[in-house]
Coordinates of C-alpha atoms in Angstrom, one line a residue:
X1 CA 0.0 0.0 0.0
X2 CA 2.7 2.5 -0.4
X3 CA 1.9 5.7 -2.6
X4 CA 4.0 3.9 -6.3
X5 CA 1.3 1.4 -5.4
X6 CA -1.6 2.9 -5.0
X7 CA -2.5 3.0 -8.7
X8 CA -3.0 -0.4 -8.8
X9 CA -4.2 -1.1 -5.5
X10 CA -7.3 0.9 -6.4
X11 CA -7.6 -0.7 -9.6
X12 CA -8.0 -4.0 -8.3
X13 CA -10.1 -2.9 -5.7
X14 CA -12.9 -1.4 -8.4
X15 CA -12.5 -4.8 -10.0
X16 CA -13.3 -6.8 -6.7
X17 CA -16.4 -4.0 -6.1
X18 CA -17.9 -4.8 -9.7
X19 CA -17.5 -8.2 -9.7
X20 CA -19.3 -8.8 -5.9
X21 CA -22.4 -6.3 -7.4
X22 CA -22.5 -7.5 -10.4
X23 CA -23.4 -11.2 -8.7
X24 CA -25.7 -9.2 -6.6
X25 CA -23.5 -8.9 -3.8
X26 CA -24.5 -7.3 -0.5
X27 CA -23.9 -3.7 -0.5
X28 CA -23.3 -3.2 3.4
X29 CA -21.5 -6.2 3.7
X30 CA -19.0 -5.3 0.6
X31 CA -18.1 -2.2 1.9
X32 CA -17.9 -3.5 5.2
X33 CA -15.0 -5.7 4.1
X34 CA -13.4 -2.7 1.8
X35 CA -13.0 -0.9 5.1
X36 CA -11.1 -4.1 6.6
X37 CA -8.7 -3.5 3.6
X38 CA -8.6 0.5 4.4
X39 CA -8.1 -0.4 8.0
X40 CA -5.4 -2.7 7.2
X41 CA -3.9 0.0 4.4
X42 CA -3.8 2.8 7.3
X43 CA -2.2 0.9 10.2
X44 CA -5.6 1.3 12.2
X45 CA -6.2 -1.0 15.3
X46 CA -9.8 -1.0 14.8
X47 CA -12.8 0.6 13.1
X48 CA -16.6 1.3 12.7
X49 CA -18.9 1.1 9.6
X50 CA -22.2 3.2 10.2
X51 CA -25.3 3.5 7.7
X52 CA -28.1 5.8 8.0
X53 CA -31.0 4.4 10.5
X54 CA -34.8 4.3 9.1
X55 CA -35.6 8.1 8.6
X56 CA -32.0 9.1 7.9
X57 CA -31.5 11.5 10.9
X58 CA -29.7 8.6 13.1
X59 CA -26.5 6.5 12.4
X60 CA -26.8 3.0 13.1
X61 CA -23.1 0.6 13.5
X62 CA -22.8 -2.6 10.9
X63 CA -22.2 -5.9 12.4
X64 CA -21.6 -8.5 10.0
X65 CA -23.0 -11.6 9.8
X66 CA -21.6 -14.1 12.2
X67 CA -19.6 -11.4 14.7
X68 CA -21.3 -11.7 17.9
X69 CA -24.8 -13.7 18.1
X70 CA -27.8 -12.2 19.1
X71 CA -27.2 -8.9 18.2
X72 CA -28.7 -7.4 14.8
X73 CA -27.1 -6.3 11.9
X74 CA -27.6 -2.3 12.5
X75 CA -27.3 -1.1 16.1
X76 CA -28.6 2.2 16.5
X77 CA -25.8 4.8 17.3
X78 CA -27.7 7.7 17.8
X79 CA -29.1 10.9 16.0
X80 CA -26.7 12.7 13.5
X81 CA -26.4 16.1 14.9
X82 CA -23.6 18.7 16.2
X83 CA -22.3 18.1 19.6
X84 CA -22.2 14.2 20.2
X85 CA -19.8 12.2 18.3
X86 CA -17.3 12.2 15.6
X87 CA -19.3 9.9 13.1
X88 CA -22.7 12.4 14.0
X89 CA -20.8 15.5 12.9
X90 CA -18.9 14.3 9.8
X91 CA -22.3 12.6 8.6
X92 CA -24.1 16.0 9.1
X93 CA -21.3 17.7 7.2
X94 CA -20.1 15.4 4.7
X95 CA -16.7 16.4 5.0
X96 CA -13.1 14.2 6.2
X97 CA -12.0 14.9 9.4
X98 CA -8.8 13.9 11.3
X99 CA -8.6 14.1 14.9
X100 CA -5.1 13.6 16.3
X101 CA -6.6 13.5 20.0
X102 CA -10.2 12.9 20.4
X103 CA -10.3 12.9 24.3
X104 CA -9.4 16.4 24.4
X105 CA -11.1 17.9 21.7
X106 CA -14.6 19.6 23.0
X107 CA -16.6 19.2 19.8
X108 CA -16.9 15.5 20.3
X109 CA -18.4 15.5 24.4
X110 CA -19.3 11.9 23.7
X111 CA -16.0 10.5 21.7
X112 CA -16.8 8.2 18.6
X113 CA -19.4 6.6 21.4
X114 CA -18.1 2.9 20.6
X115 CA -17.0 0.9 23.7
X116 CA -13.8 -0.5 22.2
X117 CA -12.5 -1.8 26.0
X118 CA -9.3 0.2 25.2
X119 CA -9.0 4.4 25.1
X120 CA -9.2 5.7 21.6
X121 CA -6.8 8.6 21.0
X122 CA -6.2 9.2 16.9
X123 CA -9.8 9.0 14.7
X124 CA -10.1 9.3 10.8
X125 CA -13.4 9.5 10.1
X126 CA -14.8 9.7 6.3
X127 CA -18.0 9.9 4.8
X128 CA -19.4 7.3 1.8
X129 CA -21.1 9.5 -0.6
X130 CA -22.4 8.3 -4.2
X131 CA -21.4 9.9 -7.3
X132 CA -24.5 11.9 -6.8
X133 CA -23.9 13.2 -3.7
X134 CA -26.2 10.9 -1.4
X135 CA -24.6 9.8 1.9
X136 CA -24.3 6.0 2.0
X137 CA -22.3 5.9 5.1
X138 CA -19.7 6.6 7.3
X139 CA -16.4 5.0 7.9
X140 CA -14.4 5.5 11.2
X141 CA -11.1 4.2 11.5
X142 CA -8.8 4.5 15.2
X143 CA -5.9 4.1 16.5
X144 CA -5.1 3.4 20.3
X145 CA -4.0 5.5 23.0
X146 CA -0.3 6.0 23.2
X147 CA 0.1 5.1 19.5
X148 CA 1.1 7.2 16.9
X149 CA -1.6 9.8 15.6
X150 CA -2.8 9.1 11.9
X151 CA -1.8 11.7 9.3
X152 CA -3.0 13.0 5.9
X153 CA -0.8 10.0 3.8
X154 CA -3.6 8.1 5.8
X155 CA -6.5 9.6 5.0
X156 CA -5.6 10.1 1.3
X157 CA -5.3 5.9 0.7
X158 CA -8.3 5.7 2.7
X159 CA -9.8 8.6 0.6
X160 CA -8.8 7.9 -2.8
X161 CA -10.2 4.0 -2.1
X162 CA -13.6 5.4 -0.5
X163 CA -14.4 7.3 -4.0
X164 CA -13.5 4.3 -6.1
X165 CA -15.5 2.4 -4.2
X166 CA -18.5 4.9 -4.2
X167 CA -18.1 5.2 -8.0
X168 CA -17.8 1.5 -8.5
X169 CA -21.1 1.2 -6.1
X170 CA -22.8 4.0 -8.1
X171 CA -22.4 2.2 -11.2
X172 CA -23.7 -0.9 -10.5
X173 CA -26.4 0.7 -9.2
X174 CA -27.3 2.0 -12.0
X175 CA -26.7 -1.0 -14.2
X176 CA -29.1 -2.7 -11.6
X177 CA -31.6 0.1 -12.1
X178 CA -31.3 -0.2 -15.8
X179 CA -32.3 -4.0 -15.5
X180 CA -34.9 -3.3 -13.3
X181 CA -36.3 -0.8 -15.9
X182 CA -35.5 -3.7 -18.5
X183 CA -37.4 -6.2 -16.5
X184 CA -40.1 -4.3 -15.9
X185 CA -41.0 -3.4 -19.5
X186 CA -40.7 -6.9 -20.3
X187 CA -43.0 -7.3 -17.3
X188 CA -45.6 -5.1 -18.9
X189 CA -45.4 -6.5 -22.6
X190 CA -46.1 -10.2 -20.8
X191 CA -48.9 -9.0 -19.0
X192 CA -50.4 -6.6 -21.6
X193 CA -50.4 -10.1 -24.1
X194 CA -51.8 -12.1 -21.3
X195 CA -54.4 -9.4 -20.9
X196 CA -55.1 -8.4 -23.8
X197 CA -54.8 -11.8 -25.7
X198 CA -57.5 -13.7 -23.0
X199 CA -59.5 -11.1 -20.9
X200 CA -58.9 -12.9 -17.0
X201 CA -60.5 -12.4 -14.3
X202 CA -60.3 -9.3 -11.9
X203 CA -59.1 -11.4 -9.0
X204 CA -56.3 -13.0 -11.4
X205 CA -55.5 -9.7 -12.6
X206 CA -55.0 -7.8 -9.6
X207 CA -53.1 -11.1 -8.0
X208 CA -50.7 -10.5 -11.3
X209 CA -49.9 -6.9 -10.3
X210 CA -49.4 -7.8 -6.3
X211 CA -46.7 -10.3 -7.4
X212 CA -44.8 -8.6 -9.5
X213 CA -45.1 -4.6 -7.0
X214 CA -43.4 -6.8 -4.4
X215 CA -40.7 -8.0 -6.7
X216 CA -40.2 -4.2 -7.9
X217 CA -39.5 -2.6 -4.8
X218 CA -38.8 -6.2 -2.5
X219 CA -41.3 -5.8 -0.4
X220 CA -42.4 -7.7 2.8
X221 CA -46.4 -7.1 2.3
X222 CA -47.9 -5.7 -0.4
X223 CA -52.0 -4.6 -0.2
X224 CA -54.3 -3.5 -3.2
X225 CA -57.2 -1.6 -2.1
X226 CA -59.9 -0.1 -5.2
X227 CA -62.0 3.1 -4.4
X228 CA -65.9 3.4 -4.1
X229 CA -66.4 6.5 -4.6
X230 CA -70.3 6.5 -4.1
X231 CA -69.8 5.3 -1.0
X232 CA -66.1 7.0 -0.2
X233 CA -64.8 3.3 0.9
X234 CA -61.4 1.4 -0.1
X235 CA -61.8 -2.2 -0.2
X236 CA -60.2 -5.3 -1.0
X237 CA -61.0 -9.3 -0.9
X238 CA -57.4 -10.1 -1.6
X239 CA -55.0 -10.3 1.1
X240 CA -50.9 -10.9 1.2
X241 CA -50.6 -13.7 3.9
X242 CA -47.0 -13.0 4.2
X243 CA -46.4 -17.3 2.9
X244 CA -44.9 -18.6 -0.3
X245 CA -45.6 -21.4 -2.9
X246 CA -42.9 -22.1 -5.4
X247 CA -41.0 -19.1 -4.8
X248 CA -44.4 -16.9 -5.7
X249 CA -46.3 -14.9 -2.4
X250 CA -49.9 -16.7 -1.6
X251 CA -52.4 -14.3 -1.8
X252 CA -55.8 -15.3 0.2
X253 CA -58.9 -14.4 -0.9
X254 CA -61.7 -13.5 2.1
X255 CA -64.7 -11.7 3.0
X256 CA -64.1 -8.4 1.6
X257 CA -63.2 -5.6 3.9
X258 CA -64.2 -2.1 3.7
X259 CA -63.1 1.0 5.3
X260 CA -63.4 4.8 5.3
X261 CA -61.6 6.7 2.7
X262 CA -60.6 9.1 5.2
X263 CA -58.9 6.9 7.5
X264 CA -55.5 5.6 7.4
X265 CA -52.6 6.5 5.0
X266 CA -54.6 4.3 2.1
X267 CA -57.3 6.9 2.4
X268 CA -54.8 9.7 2.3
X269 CA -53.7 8.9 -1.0
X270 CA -56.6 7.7 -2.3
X271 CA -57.9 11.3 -1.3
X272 CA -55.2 13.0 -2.8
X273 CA -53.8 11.1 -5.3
X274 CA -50.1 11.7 -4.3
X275 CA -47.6 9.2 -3.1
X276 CA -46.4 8.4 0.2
X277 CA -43.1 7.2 1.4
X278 CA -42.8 6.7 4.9
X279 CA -39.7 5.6 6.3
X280 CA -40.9 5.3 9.6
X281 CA -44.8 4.2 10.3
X282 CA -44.6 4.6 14.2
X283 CA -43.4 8.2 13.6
X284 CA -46.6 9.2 11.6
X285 CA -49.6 10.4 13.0
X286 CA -51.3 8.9 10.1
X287 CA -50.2 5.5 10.5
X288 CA -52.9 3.4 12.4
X289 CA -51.4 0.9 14.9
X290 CA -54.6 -1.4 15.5
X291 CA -53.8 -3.5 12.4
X292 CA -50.4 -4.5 13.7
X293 CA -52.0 -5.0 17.3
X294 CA -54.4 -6.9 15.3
X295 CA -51.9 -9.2 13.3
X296 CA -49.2 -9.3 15.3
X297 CA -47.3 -7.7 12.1
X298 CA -45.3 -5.1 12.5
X299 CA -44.7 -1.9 10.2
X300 CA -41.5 -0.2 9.5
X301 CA -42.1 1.7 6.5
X302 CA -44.3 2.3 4.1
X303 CA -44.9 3.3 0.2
X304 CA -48.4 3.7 -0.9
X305 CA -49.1 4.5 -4.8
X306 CA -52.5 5.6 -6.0
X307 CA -53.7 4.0 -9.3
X308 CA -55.2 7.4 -11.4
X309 CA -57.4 6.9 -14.6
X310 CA -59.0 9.9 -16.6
X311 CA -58.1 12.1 -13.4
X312 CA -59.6 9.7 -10.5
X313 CA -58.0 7.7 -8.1
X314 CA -59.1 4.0 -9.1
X315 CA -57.0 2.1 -6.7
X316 CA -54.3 2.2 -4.0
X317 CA -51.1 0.0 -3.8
X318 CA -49.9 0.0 -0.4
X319 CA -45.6 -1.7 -0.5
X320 CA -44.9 -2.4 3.3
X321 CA -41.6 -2.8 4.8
X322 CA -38.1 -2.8 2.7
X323 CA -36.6 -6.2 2.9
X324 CA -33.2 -5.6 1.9
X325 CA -32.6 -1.7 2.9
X326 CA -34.4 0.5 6.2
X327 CA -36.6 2.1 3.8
X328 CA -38.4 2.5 0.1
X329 CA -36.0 4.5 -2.1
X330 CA -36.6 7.2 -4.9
X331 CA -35.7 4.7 -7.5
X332 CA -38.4 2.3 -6.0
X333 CA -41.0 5.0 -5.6
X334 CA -39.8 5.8 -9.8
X335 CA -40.1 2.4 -10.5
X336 CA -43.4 2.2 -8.8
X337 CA -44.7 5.1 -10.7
X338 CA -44.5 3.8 -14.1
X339 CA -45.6 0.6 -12.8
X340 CA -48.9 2.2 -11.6
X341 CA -49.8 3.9 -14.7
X342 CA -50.1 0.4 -15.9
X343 CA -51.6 -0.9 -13.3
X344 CA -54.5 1.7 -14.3
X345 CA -54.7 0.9 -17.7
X346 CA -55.1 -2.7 -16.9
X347 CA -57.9 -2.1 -14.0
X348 CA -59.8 0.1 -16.0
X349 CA -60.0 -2.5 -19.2
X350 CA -60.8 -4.9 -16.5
X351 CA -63.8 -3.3 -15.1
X352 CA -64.9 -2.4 -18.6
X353 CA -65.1 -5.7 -19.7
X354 CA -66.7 -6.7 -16.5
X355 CA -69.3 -4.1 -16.6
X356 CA -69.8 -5.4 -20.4
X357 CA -70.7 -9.1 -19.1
X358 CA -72.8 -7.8 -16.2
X359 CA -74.9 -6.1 -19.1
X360 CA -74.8 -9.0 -21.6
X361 CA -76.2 -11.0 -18.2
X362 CA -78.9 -8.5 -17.7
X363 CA -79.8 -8.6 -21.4
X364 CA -79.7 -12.3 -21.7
X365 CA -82.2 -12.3 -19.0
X366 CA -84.3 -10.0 -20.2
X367 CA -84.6 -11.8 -23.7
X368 CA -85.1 -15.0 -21.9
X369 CA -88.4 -13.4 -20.4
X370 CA -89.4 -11.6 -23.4
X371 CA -89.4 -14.6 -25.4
X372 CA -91.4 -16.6 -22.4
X373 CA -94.3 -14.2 -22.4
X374 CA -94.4 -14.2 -26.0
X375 CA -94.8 -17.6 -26.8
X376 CA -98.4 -19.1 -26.1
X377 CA -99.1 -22.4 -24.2
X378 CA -100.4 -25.2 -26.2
X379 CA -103.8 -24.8 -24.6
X380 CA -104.0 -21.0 -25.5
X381 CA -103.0 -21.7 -29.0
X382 CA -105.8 -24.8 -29.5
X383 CA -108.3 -22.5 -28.0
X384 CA -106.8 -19.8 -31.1
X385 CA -107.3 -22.4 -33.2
X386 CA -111.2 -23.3 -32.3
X387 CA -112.1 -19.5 -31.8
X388 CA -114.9 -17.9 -34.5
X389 CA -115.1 -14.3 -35.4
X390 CA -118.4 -12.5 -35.3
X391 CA -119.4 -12.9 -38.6
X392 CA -120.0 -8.9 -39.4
X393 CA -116.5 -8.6 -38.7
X394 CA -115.1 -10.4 -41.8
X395 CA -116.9 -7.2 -43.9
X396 CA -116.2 -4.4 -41.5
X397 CA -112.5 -5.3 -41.5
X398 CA -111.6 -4.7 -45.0
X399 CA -113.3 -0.9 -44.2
X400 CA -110.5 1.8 -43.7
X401 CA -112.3 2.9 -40.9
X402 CA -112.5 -0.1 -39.0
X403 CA -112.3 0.0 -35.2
X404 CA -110.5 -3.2 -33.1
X405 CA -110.7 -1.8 -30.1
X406 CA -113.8 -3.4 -29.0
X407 CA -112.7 -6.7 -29.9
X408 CA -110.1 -7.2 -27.4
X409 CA -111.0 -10.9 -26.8
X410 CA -110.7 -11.8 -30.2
X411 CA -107.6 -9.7 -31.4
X412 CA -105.0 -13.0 -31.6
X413 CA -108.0 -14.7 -33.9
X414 CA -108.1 -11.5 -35.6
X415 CA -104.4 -11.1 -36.2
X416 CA -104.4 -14.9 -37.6
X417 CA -107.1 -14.4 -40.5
X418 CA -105.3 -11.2 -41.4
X419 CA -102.5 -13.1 -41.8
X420 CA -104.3 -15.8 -43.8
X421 CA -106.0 -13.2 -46.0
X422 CA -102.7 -11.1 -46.9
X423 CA -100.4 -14.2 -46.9
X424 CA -102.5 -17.0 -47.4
X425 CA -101.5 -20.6 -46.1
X426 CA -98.9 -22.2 -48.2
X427 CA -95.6 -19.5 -47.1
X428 CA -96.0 -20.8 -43.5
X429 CA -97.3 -23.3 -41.3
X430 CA -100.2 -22.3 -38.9
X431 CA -98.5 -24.0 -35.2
X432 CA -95.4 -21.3 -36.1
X433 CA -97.9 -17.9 -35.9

């Protein structure tokens, strides 16, 4: 790792970086092992990998898999703010910072706030920041008391390694958002030919876009709610059971529940058509706790996407807790977006062509009982057959003049000899009339 090195050092780290995301490789855990090399590369005698806690106002300390049992992979360090700790003020700032002698410097009351066993003298503490600007995390590497102090030939491998790595991670990212875009069209063109090609059923339909909303953000629960706007209810038969078969989430279908459009943070969106992404449930007032108390679930985040068609919320899609990140990201919420718009296309087809058959039903009906009521029963038609005009009738009828209005009773025996007189008998048979 000396400086004629360094070059190539960093080259081969970007390689490893690629490589490990490019297989899908954890992101906190890659990093978390590029600091091991840093640390090693700087002559530190320990260090601490923070990421941003659930709302992105608190720092929470990475513990690999495996380290110490029973404890979770991000401890809660406390809130990023001026005042506390060395990792707190360089993630509120963004900026390097080397502190020769920690115990005596009064911005830090609180130290780096780790409990190492052994004194910490000599910090270098550096922030992880994409090649967009957003904070990823923070890296603090320390040396003991007594040893000697880190200086800047330290922090500039440990910087110039940081932004390859940040670049490197940036990248990927993208790539990785680029085949999520990719997979997603492909998605669409599937479903639209499924669709489109063989009308399905509403419940198949709306199972289809559940699936594949937890997929595109890698959700925990995911919840499809539809508006009744005469009534100004959401409600929903379909419900995410949290269980799989096949690799595929099982989606149960129950009595179907109702509830107020202006309760919850369902309603709120369904209300205002605008999308929600809550990092932390317990935090908003909105949030409603007596599901959870209910299930037994419980809610970390939340991002709920109305479904708009011709200006009017039709539906809600409700994404509930991040599985692999502490909450929904822009690129999700994106993602979600253009998945949505489909989603209304798709609902409103649906409910077209479901409104269709409900009238084809009514009409077939209705048919049905016209042609019932106007068909005769055998005994009306052999009394027909045995009925006799009045015989001043067969004169009066070939008058213009001629009222039938008195001879109600005999109007079906009338309409039969008219037929007979203008038709005659040999262009139809008599049991058809």
């Amino acid at each position: 790792y000396q400086d004629t090195n360094m070059q190539g050092v960093v080259y081969e780290l970007n390689s490893y970086i690629e490589q490990r995301l490019d297989t899908g490789g954890d992101n906190q855990l890659l990093l978390y092992e590029l600091s091991s090399i840093i640390k090693i590369a700087t002559k530190a005698d320990g260090f601490a990998l923070y990421f941003l806690g659930e709302c992105n106002n608190s720092l929470c300390v990475f513990t690999p898999p495996g380290a110490k049992e029973g404890l979770p992979r991000l401890i809660p360090a406390g809130p990023i703010a001026h005042g506390t700790t060395v990792s707190a003020y360089v993630a509120r700032s963004r900026k390097t910072l080397l502190v020769e002698d920690i115990l005596g410097d009064e911005r830090f009351p609180r130290g780096t706030g780790l409990e190492s066993g052994t004194r910490i003298q000599s910090v270098l503490c550096l922030p992880i920041v994409t090649a967009i600007g957003d904070l990823i995390g923070i890296l603090e590497l320390y040396r003991h008391w007594g040893k000697e102090a880190f200086h800047h030939s330290h922090q500039e491998v440990a910087t110039a390694n940081l932004a390859w790595a940040s670049v490197a991670i940036h990248q990927v990212q993208v790539c990785r958002g680029l085949a999520k875009q990719t997979e997603l069209n492909d998605f669409l063109l599937d479903v639209s030919k499924t669709y489109f090609d063989n009308i399905v059923a509403i419940d198949s339909l709306l199972e289809h876009i559940m699936i594949y909303a937890k997929n595109l953000v890698n959700a925990d629960r995911c919840a499809l709610f539809q508006v009744d706007h005469k009534n100004k209810e959401l409600y929903s038969d379909l419900f995410d059971i949290g269980e799989e078969n096949d690799g595929k989430p099982v989606f149960k279908k129950t009595k179907e529940i109702r509830f107020s459009i202006e309760k919850g943070i369902a309603g709120q969106v369904a209300r205002t058509g605008e999308v929600l992404n809550i990092p932390d449930a317990y935090a908003d007032p909105r949030f409603n706790r007596e599901v959870d108390l209910y299930t037994g679930y419980t809610t970390r985040n939340i991002l709920c996407m109305p479904i708009v068609s011709r200006g009017s919320v039709i539906g809600v899609v409700q994404m509930v807790n991040k599985i692999s990140g502490s909450a929904f990201s822009k690129t999700d919420e994106n993602n979600f977006k253009m998945f949505a718009v489909f989603c209304a296309l798709a609902l409103h087809c649906a409910n077209m062509y479901h409104r269709i058959r409900h009238s084809e039903c009514i009409y077939r009906v209705t048919m049905e009982k016209l042609s019932y009521h106007s068909v005769c029963t055998a005994e009306e038609w052999q009394n027909l057959m045995h009925c006799t005009l009045p015989p001043h009738i067969y004169k009066e009828i070939e008058l213009y003049h001629f009222d039938i209005s008195p001879y109600e009773d005999v109007w079906p025996a009338i309409f039969v000899y008219m037929v007979h007189q203008s038709c005659g008998t040999a262009w139809y048979e008599v049991h058809d009339l």
